Short mmCIF file of N, CA and C in Angstrom, two decimals:
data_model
loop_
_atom_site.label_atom_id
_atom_site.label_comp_id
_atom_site.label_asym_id
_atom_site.label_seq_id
_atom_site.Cartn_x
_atom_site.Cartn_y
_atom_site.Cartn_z
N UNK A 1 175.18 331.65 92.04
CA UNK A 1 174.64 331.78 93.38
C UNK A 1 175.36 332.92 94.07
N UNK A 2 174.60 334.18 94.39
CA UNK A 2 175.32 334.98 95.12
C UNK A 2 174.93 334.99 96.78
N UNK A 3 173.87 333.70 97.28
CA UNK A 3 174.26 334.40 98.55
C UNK A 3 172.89 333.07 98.86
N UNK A 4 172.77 332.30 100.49
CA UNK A 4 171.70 331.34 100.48
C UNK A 4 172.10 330.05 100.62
N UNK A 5 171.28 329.35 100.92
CA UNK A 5 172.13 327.95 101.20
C UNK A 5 171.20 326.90 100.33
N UNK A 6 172.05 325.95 99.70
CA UNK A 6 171.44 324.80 98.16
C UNK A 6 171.88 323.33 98.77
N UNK A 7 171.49 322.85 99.13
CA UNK A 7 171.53 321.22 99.63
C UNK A 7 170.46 320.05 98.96
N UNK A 8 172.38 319.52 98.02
CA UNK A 8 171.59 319.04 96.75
C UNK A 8 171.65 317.23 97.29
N UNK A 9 170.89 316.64 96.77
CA UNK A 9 171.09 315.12 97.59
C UNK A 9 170.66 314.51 96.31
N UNK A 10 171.49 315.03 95.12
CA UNK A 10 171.24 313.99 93.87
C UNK A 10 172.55 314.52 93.04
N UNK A 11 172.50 313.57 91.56
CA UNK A 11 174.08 314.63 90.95
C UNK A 11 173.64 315.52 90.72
N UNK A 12 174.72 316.13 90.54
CA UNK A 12 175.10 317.37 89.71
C UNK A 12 176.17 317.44 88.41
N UNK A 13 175.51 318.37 87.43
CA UNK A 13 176.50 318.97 86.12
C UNK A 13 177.52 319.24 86.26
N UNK A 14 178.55 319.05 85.39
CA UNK A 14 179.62 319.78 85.80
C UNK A 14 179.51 321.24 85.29
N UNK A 15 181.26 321.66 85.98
CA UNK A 15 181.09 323.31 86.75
C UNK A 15 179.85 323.43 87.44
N UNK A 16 180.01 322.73 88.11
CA UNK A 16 179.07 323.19 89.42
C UNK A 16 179.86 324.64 90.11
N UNK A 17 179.27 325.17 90.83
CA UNK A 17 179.76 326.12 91.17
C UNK A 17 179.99 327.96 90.48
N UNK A 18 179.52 327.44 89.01
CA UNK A 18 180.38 328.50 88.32
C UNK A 18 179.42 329.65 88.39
N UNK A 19 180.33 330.81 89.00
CA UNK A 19 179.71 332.23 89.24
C UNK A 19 179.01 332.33 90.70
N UNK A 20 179.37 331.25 91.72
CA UNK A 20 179.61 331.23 92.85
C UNK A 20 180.42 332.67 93.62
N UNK A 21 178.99 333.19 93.87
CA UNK A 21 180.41 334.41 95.05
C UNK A 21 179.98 334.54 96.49
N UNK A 22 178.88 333.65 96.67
CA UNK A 22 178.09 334.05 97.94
C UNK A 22 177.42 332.63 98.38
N UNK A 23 177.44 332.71 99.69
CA UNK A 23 176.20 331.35 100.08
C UNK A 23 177.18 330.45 100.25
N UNK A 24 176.09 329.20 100.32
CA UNK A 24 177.14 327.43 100.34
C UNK A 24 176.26 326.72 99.92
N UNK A 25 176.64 325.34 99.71
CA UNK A 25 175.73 324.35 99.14
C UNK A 25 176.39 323.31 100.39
N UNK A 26 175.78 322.34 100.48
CA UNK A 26 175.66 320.75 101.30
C UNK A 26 175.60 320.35 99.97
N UNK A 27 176.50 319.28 99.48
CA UNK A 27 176.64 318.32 98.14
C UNK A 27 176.73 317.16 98.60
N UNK A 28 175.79 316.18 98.52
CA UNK A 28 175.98 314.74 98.49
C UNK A 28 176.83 314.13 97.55
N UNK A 29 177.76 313.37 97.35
CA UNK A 29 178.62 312.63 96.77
C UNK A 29 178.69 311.40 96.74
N UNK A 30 177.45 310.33 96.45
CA UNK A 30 177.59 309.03 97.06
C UNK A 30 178.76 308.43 95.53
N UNK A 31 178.85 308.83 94.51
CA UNK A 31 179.59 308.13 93.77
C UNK A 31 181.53 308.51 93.55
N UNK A 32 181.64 309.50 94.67
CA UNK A 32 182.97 309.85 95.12
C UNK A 32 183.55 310.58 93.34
N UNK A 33 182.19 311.36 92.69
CA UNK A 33 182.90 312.10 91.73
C UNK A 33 182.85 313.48 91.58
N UNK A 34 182.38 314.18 92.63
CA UNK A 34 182.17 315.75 92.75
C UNK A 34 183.02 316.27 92.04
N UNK A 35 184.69 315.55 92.77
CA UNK A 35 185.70 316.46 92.60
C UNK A 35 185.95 316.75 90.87
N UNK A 36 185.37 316.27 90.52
CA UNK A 36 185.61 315.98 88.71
C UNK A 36 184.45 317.14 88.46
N UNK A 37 183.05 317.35 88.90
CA UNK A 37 182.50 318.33 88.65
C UNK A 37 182.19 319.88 89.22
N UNK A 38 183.05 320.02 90.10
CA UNK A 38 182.74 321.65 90.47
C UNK A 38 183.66 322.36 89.77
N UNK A 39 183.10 323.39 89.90
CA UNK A 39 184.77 324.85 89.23
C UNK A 39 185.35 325.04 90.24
N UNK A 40 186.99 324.44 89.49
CA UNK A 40 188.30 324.43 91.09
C UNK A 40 188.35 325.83 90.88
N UNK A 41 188.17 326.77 89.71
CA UNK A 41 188.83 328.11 90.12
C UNK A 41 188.32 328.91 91.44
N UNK A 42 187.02 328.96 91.31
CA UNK A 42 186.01 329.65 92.16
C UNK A 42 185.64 329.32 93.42
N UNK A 43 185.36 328.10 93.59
CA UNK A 43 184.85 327.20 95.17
C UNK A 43 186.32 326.51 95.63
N UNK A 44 185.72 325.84 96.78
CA UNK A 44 186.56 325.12 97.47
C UNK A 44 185.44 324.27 98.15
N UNK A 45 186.13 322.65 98.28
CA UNK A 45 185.36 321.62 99.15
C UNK A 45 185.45 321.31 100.95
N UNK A 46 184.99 321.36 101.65
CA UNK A 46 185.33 321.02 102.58
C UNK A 46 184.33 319.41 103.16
N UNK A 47 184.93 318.43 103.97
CA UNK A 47 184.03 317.51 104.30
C UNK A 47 183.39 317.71 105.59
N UNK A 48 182.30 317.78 105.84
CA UNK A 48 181.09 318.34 106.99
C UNK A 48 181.47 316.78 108.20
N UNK A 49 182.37 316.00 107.40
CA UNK A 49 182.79 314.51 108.64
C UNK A 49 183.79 314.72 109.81
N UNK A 50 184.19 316.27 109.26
CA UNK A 50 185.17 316.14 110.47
C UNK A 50 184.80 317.04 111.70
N UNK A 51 185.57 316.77 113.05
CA UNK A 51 185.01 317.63 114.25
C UNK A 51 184.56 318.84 113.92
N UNK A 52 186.25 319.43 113.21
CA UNK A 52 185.83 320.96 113.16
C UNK A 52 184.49 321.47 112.24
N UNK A 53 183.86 320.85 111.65
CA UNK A 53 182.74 321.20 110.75
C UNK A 53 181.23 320.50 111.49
N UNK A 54 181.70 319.89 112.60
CA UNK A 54 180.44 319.61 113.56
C UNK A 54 179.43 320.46 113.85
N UNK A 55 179.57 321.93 113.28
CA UNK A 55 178.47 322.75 113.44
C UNK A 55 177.30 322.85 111.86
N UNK A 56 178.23 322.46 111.16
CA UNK A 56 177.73 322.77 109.79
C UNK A 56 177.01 321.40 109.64
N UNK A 57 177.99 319.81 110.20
CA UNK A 57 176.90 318.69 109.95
C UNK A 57 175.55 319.22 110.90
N UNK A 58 175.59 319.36 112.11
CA UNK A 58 174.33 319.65 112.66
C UNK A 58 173.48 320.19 112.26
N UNK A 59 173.89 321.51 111.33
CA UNK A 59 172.63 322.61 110.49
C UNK A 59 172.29 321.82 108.95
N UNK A 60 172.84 320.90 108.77
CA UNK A 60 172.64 320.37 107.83
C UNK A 60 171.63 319.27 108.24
N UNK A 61 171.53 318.44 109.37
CA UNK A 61 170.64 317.65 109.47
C UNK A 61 169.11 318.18 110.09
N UNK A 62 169.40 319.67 110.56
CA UNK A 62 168.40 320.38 110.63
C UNK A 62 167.53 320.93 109.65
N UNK A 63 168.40 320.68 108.35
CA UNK A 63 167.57 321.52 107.00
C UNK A 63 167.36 320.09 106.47
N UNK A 64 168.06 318.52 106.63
CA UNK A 64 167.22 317.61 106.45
C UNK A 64 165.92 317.48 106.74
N UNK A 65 166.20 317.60 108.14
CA UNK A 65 164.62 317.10 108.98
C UNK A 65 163.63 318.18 108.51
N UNK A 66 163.61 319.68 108.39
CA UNK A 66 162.69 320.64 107.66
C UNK A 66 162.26 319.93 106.55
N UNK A 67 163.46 319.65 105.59
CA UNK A 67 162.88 318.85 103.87
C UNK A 67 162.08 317.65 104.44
N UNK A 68 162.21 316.64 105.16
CA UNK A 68 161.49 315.76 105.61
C UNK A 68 159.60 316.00 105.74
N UNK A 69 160.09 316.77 106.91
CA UNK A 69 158.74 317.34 107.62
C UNK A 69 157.87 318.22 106.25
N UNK A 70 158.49 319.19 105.75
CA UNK A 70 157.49 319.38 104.43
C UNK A 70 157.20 318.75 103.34
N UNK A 71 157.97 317.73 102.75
CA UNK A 71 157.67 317.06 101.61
C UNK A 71 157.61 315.39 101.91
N UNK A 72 158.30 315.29 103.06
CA UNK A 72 157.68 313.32 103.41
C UNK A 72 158.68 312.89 102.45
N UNK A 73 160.04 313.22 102.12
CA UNK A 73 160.88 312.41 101.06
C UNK A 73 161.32 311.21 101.86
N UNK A 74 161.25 310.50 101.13
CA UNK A 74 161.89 308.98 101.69
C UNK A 74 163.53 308.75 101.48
N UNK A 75 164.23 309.69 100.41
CA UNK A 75 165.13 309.56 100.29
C UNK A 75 165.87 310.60 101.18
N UNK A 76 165.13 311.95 101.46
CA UNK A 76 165.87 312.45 102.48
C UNK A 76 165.68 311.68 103.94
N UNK A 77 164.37 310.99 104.41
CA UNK A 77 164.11 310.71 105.80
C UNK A 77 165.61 309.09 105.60
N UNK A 78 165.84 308.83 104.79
CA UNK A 78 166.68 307.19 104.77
C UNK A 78 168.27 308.05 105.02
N UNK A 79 168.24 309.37 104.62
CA UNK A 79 169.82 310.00 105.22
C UNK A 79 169.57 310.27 105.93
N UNK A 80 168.78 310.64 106.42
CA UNK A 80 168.70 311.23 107.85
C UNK A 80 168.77 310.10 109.16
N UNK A 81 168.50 309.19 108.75
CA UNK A 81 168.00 308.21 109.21
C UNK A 81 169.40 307.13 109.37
N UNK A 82 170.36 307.71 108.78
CA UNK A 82 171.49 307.15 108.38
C UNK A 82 172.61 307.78 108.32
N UNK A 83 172.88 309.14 108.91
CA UNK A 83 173.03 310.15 108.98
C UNK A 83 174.68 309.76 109.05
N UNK A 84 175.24 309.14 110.13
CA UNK A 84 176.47 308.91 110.84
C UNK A 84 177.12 308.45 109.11
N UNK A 85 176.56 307.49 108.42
CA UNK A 85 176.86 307.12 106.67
C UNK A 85 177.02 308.18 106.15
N UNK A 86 175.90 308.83 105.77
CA UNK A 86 176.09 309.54 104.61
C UNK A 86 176.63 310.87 104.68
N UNK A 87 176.53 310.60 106.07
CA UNK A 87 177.26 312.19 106.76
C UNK A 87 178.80 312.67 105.99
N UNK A 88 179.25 310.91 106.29
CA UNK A 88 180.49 311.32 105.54
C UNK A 88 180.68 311.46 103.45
N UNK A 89 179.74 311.55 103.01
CA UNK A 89 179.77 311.52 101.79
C UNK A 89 179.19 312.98 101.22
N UNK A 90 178.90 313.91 102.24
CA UNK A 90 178.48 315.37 101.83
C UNK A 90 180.01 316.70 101.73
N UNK A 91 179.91 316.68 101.04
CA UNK A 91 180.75 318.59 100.62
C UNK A 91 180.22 319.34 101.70
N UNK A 92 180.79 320.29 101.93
CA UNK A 92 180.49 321.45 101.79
C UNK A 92 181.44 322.58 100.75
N UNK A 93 180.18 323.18 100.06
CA UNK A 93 180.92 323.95 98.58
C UNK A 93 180.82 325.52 99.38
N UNK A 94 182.25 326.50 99.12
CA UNK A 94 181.81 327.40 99.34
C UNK A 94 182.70 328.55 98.34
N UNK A 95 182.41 329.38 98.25
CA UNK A 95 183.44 330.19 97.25
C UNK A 95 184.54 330.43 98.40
N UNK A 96 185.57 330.66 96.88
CA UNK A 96 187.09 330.75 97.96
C UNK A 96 187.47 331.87 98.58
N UNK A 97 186.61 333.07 98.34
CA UNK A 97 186.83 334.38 99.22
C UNK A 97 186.13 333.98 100.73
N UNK A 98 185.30 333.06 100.77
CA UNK A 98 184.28 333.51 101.42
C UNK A 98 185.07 332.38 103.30
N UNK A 99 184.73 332.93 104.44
CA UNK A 99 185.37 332.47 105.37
C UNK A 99 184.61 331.36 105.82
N UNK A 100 185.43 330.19 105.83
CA UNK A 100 184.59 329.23 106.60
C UNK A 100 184.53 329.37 108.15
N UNK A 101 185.19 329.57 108.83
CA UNK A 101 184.41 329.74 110.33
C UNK A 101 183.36 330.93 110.54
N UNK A 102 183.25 331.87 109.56
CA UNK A 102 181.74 332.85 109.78
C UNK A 102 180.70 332.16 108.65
N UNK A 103 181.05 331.13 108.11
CA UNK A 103 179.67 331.04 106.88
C UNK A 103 178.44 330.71 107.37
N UNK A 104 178.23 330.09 108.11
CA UNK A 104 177.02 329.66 109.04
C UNK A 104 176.44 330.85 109.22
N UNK A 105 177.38 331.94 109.78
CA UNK A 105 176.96 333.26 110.81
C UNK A 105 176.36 334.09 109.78
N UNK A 106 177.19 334.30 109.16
CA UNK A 106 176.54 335.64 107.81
C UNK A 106 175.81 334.88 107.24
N UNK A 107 175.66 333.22 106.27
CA UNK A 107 174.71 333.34 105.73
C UNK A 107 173.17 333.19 106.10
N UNK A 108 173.26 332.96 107.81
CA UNK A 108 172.24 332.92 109.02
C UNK A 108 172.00 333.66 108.81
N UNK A 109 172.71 335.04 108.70
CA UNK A 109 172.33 336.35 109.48
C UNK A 109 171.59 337.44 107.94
N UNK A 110 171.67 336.52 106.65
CA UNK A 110 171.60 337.62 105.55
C UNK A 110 171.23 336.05 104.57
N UNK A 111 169.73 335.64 105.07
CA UNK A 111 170.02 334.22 103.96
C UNK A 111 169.51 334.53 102.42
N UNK A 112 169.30 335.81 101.95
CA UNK A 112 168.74 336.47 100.66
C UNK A 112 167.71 334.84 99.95
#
């Protein structure tokens, strides 16, 4: 992934991440085993539960409600719907060059 935003709400393979230099992902984690599958070299995790990432949960429940509204998923409308829960069980993946207080901004501003 060089650049774009991936908000996955099922598992994932391991090395997740690998060849990560751009963008972010939203990772759901309901079975608390991410940390076993991403590449530690390349990314870094952050949790979208805490204050300081209160901007990133918000754009995240905004690209819920979009997936909602176009496809009618029941499994996205039941997080959404549940949001304050599962809120706390999402990543955010981002490569380790890349700055978390501008990621929102640049990958807003350049979503390739």
């Amino acid at each position: 992934m060089t650049g774009g935003i991936v908000t996955v709400l099922g598992k994932v393979g391991h090395n997740f991440g690998a060849g990560m230099t751009g963008g972010f992902a939203y990772v759901l984690d309901l079975d608390n085993d991410f940390v076993d599958r991403y590449n530690h070299e390349l990314i870094e995790l952050n949790r979208i539960s805490t204050e300081s990432m209160e901007e990133h949960k918000e754009f995240l429940g905004r690209i819920l409600d979009e997936h909602i509204k176009e496809t009618g998923s029941a499994w996205a409308y039941k997080i959404r719907h549940e949001f304050d829960f599962y809120s706390r069980k999402f990543w955010l993946v981002k490569p380790k060059a890349a700055n978390l207080q501008t990621l929102l901004k640049t990958t807003q501003a350049d979503p390739q």
